[in-house]
CSV table of C-alpha atoms in Angstrom, one decimal:
chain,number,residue,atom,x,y,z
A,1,UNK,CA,-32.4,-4.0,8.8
A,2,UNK,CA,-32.9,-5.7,12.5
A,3,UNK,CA,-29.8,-4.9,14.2
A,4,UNK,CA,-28.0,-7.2,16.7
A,5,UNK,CA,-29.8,-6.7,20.2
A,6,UNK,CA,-32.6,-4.4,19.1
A,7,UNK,CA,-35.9,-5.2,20.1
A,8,UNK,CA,-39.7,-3.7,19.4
A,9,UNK,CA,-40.1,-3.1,22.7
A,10,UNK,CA,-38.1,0.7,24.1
A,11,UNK,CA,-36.9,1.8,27.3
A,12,UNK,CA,-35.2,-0.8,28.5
A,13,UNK,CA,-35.0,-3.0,25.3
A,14,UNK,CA,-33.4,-0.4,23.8
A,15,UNK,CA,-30.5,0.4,26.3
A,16,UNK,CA,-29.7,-2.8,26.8
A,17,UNK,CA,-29.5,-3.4,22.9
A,18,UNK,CA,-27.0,-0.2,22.8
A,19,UNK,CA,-24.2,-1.7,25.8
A,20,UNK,CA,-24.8,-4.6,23.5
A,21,UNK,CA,-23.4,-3.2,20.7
A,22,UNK,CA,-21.0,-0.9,22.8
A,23,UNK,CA,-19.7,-4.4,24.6
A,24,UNK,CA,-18.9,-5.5,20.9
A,25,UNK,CA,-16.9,-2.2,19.7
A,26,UNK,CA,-15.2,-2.5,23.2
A,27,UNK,CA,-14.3,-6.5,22.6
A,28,UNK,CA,-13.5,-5.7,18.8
A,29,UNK,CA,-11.2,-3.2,19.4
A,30,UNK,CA,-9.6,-5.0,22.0
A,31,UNK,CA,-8.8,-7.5,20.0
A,32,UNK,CA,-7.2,-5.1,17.8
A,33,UNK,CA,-5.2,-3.3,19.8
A,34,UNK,CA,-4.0,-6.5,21.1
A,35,UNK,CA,-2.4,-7.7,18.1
A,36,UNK,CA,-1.4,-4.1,16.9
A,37,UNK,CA,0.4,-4.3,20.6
A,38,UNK,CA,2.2,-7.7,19.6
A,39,UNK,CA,3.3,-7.0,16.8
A,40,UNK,CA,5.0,-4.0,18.2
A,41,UNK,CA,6.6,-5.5,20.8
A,42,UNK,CA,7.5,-8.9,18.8
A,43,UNK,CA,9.4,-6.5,16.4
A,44,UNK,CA,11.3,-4.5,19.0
A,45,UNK,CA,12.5,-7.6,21.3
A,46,UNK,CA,13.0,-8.8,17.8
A,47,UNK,CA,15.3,-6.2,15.9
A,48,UNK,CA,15.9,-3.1,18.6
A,49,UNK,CA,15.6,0.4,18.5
A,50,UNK,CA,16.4,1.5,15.6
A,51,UNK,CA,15.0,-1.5,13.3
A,52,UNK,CA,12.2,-0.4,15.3
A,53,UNK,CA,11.9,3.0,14.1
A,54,UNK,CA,12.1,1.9,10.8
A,55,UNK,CA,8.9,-0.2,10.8
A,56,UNK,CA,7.2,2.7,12.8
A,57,UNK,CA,7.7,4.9,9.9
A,58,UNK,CA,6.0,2.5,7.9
A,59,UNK,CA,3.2,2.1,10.3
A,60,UNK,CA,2.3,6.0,11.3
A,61,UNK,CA,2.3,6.0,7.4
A,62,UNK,CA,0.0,3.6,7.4
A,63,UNK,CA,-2.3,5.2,9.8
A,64,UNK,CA,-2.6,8.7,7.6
A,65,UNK,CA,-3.2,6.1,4.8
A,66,UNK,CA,-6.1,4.4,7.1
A,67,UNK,CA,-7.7,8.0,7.9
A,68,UNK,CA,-7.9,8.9,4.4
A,69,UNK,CA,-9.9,5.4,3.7
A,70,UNK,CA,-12.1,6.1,6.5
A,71,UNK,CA,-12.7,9.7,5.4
A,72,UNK,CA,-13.7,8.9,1.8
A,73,UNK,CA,-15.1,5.6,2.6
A,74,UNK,CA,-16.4,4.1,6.2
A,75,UNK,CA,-17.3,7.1,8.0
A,76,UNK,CA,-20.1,8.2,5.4
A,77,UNK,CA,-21.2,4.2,5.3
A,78,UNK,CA,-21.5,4.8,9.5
A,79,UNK,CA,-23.5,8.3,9.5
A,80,UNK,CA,-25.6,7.2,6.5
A,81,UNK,CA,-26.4,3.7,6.6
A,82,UNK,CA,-26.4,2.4,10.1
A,83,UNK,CA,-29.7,0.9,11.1
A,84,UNK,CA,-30.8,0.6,7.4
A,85,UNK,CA,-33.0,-2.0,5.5
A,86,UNK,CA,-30.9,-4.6,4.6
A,87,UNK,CA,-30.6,-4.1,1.0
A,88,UNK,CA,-29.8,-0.7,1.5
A,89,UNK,CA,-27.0,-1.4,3.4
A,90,UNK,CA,-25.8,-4.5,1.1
A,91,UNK,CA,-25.2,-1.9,-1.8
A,92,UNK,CA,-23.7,0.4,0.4
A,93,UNK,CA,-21.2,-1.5,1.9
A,94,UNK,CA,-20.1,-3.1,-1.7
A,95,UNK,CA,-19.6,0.2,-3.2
A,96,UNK,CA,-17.5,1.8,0.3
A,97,UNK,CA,-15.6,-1.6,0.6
A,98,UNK,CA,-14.9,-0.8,-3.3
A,99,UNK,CA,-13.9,2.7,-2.2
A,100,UNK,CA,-11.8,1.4,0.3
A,101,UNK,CA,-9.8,-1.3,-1.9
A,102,UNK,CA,-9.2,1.3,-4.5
A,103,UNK,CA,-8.1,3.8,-2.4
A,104,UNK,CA,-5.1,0.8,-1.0
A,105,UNK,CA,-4.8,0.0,-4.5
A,106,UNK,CA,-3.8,3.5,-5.0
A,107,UNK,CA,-2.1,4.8,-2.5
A,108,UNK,CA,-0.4,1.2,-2.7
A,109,UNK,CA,1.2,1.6,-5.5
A,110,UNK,CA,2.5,5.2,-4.9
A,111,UNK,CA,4.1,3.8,-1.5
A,112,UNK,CA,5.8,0.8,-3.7
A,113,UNK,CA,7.2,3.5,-5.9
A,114,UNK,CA,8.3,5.9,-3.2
A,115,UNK,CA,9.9,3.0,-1.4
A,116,UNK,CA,12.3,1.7,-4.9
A,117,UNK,CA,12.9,5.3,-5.3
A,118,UNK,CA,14.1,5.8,-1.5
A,119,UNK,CA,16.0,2.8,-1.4
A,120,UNK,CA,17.8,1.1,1.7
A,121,UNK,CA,15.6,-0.4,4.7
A,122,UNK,CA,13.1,2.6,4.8
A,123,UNK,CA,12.4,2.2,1.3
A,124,UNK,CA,12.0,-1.4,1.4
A,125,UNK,CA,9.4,-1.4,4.6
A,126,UNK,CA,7.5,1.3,2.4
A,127,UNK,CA,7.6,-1.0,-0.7
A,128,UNK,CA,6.3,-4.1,1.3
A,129,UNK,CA,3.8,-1.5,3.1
A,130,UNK,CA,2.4,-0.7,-0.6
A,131,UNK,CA,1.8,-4.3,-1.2
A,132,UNK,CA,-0.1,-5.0,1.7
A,133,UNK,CA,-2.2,-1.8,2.0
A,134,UNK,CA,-5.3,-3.0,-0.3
A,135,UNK,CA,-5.8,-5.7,2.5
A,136,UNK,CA,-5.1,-3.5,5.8
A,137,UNK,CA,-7.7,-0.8,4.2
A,138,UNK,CA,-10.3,-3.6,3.4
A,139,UNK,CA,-10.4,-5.4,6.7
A,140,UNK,CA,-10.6,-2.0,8.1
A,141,UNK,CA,-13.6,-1.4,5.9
A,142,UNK,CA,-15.9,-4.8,7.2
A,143,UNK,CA,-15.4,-3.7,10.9
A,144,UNK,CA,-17.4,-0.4,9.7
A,145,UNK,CA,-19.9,-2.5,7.6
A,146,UNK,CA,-20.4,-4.4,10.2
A,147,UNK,CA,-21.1,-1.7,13.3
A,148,UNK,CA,-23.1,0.2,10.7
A,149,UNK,CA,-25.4,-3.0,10.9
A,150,UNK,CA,-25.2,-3.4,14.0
A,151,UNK,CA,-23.7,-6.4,14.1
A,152,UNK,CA,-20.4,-5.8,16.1
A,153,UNK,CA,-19.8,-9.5,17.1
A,154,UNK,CA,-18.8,-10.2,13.6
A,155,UNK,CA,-16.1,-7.3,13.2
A,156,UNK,CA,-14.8,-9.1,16.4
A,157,UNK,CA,-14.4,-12.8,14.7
A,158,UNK,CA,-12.9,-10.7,11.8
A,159,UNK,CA,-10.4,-9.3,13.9
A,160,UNK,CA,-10.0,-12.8,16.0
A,161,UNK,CA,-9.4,-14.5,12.5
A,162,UNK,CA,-6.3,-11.5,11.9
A,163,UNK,CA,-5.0,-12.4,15.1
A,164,UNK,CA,-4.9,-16.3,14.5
A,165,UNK,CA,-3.4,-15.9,10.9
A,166,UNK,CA,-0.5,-13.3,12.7
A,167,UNK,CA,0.7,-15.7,14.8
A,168,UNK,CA,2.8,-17.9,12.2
A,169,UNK,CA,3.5,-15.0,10.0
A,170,UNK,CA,5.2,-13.4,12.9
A,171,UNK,CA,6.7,-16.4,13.4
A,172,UNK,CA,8.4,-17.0,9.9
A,173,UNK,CA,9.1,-12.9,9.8
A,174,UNK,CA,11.3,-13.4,12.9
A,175,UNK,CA,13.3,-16.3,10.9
A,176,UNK,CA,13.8,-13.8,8.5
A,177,UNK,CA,14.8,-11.0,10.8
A,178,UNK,CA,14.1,-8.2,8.7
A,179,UNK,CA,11.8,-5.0,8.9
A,180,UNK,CA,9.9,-5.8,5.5
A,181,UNK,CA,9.3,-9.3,6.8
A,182,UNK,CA,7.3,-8.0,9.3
A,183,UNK,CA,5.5,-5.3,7.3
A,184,UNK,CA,4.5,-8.5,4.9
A,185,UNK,CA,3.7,-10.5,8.2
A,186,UNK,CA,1.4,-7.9,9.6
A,187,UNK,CA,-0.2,-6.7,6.1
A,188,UNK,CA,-0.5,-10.4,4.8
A,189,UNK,CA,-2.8,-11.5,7.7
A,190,UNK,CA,-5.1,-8.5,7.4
A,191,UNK,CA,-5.3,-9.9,3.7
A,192,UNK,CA,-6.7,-13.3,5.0
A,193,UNK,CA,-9.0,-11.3,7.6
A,194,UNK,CA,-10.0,-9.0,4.7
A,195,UNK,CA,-11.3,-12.2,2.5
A,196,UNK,CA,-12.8,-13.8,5.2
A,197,UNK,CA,-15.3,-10.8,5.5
A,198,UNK,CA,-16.3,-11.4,2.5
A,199,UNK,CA,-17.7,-14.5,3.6
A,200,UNK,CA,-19.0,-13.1,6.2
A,201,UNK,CA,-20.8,-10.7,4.9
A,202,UNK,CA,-21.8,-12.3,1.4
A,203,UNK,CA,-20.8,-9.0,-0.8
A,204,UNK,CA,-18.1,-8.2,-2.9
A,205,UNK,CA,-16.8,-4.8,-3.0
A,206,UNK,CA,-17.6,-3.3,-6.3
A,207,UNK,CA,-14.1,-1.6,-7.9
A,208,UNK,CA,-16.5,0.0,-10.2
A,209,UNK,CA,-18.6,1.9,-7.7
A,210,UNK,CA,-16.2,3.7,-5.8
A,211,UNK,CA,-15.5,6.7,-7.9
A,212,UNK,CA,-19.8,6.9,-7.4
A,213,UNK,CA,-19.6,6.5,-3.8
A,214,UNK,CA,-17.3,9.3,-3.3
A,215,UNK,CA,-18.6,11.9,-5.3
A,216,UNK,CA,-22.2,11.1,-3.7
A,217,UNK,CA,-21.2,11.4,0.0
A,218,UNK,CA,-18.4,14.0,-0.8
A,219,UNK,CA,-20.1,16.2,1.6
A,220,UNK,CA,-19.1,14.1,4.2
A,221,UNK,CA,-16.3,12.5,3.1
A,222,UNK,CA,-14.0,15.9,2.5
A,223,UNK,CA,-14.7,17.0,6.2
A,224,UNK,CA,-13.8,13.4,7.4
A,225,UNK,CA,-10.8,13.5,5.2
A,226,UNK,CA,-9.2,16.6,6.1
A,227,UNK,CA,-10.3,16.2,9.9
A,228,UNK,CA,-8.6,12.5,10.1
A,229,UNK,CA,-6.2,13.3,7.8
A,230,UNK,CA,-5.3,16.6,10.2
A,231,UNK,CA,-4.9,14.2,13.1
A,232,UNK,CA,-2.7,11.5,11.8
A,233,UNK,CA,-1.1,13.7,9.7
A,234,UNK,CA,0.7,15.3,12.8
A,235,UNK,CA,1.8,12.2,13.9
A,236,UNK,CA,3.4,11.1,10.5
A,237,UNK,CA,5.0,14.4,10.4
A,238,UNK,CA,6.7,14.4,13.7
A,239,UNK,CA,7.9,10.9,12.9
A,240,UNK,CA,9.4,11.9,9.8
A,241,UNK,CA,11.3,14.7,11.4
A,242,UNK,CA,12.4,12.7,14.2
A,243,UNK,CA,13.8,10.7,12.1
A,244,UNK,CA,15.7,13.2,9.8
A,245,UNK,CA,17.1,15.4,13.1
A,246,UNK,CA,17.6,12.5,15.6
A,247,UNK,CA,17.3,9.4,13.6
A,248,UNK,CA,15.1,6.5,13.0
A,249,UNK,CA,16.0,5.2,16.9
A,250,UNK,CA,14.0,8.1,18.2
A,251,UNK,CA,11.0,7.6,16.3
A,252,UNK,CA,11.3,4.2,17.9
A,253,UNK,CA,11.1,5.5,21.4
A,254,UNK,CA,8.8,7.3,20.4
A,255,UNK,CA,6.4,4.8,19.6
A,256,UNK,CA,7.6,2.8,22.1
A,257,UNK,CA,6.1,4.9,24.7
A,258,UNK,CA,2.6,4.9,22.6
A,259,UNK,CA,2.5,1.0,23.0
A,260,UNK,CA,2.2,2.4,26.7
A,261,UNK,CA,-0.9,3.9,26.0
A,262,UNK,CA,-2.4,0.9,24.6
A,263,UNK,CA,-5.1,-0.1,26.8
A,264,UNK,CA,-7.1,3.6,26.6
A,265,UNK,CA,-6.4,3.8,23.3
A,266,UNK,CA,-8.3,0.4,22.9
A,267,UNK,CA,-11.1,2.0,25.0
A,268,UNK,CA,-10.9,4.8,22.8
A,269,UNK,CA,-10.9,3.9,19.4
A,270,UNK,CA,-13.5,0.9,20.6
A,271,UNK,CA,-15.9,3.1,21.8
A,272,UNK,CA,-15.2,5.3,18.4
A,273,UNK,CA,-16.4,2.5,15.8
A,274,UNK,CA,-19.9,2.3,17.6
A,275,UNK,CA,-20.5,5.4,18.9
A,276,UNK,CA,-21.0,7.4,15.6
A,277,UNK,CA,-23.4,4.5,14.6
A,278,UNK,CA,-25.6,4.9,17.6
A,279,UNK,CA,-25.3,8.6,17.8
A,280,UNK,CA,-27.1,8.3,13.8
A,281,UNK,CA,-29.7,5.7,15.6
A,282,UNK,CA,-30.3,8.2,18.5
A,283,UNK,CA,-30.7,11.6,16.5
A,284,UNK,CA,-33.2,9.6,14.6
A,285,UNK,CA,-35.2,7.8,17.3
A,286,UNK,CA,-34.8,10.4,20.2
A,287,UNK,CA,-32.7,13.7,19.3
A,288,UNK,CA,-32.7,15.5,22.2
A,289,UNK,CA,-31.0,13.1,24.0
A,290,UNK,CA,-28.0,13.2,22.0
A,291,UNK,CA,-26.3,15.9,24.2
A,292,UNK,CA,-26.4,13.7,27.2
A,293,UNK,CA,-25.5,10.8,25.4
A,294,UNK,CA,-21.9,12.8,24.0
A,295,UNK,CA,-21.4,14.9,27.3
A,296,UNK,CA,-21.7,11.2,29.1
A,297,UNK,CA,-19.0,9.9,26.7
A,298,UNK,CA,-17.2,11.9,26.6
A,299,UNK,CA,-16.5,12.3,30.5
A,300,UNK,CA,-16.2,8.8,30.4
A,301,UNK,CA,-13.2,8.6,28.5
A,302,UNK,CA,-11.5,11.4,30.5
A,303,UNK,CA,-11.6,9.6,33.4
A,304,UNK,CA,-10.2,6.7,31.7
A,305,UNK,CA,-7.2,8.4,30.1
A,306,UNK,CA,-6.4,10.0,33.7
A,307,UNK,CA,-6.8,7.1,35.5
A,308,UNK,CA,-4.6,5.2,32.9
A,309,UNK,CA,-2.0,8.4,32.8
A,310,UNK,CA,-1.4,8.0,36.4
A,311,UNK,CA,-1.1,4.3,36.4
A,312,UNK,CA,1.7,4.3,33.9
A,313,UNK,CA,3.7,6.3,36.3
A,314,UNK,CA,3.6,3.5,38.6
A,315,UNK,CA,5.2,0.5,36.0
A,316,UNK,CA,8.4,-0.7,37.6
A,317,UNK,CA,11.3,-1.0,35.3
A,318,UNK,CA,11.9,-5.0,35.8
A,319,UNK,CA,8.0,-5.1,34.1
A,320,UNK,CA,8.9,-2.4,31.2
A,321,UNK,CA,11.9,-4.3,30.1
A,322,UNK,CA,10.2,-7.5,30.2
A,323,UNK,CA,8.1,-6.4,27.7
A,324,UNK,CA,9.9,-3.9,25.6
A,325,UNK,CA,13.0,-5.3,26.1
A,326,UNK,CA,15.5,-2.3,25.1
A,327,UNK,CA,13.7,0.2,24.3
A,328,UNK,CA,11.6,0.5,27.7
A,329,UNK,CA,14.5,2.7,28.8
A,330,UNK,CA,14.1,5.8,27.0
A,331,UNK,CA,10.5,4.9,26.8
A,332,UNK,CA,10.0,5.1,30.7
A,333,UNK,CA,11.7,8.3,30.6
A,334,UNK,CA,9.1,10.1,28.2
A,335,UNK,CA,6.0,8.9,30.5
């Protein structure tokens, strides 16, 4: 498949097609972690600390349930089938977005029945999480179609088109002033995003060919799993606890202070969605390169976080409160 910004010519050619497609991850991402920021922010200006935690429950569950997707579904698609022929990647993608929707399908429906069986506000925001999860996990899936193809500037529309259809549903959730209208407003968008990728992309993912796409890549896909699911997993499980020894108010603070961090995690998880892709293009085109290219990456982004760590120390409280509104107070005091 010809790739966005790859020529026939090397050398330079090629360098300048791979900050191409860096540039894209960086913009994509950015654009995500912008309206992952908003929302946060619109909810706790909108419903305080402890409403707060409540939805942050619902979305640090929602990020073990993204990790698993990515583990059985994207992250194979990315090693496997990134600078592919075209028809190559077309089946590929239809049968991981298929894993992907199946996987929010199922996972879906076991946070629905959690959620009645919990009851009260928590349960609720895990019921509406449930119903929204097949679209979060399917958006989620065209970004990785779409790096694996090289062809970054169309996860960015994708993610411009979630952030255009957020805007009224966070308006109309704040009418409501409720937790679950929020979780509906945040997951409902991603729905529209997700079916505008398939425009985008012309394929439909193929329910039917996800249980195949699993078991073939299962070689990659249980590492991924249990290495993503290792990570987020941590962070679900100190949210849960928070909340059961402090309260949900603490988890708020909590993730209060990680909207802090938003910027290098935007630099972070940016470069993360292309570099896996072009690490695959490199070991194939020039492998002993690829140390250079990790070790030069991976300096990069520790400069960043420093540079970002000791900025945050520097925020003045009048600027934390405008944005936080309440919860920048115990916030401030964690950084």
């Amino acid at each position: 498949m010809t790739t966005e910004g790859e020529t026939t010519t090397p050398a330079g050619s090629a360098r300048r097609g791979v900050l191409g497609r860096l540039s894209w991850g960086l913009a994509d991402q950015a654009a995500s972690s912008m309206s992952n920021f908003v929302v946060g922010v619109y909810v706790a200006r909108s419903l305080g600390v402890t409403a707060f935690g409540v939805f942050s429950l619902a979305w640090v569950t929602y990020g073990v349930v993204l990790n698993v997707s990515r583990g059985v579904a994207t992250d194979p698609l990315v090693v496997r089938f990134s600078g592919v022929p075209d028809a190559s990647w077309r089946g590929a993608v239809a049968r991981s977005s298929g894993a992907a929707l199946g996987a929010g399908a199922a996972l879906g429906a076991a946070s629905v029945v959690a959620g009645l069986a919990l009851g009260g506000r928590v349960g609720t925001a895990f019921a509406c999480l449930g119903v929204v999860l097949p679209g979060l996990l399917l958006q989620d899936a065209w970004r990785f179609a779409f790096f694996a193809a090289g062809t970054g500037r169309k996860a960015f529309v994708n993610d411009v088109v979630w952030g255009v259809a957020l805007v009224p549903a966070l308006v109309v959730a704040a009418r409501v002033g409720s937790v679950s209208a929020f979780v509906l407003a945040w997951g409902g968008s991603a729905a529209v995003a997700a079916a505008y990728g398939c425009l985008q992309s012309g394929i439909r993912p193929r329910l039917s060919g996800a249980r195949a796409w699993v078991r073939e890549h299962r070689d990659l896909g249980y590492r991924y799993l249990v290495e993503n699911v290792s990570n987020s997993g941590a962070s679900q499980l100190r949210a849960y606890g928070l909340g059961v020894i402090v309260g949900v108010g603490a988890v708020g603070v909590i993730r209060g202070a990680e909207l802090l961090l938003g910027p290098f995690l935007a630099l972070l998880m940016g470069l993360s969605l292309v570099t896996v892709a072009e690490a695959a293009r490199l070991l194939r085109r020039d492998p002993h390169r690829l140390g250079g290219f990790c070790l030069l990456l991976g300096g990069g982004q520790a400069v960043a976080a420093l540079l970002w760590g000791g900025a945050l120390l520097l925020v003045p409280d009048r600027l934390g409160e405008a944005v936080l509104g309440g919860v920048w107070g115990a916030a401030a005091e964690l950084v």
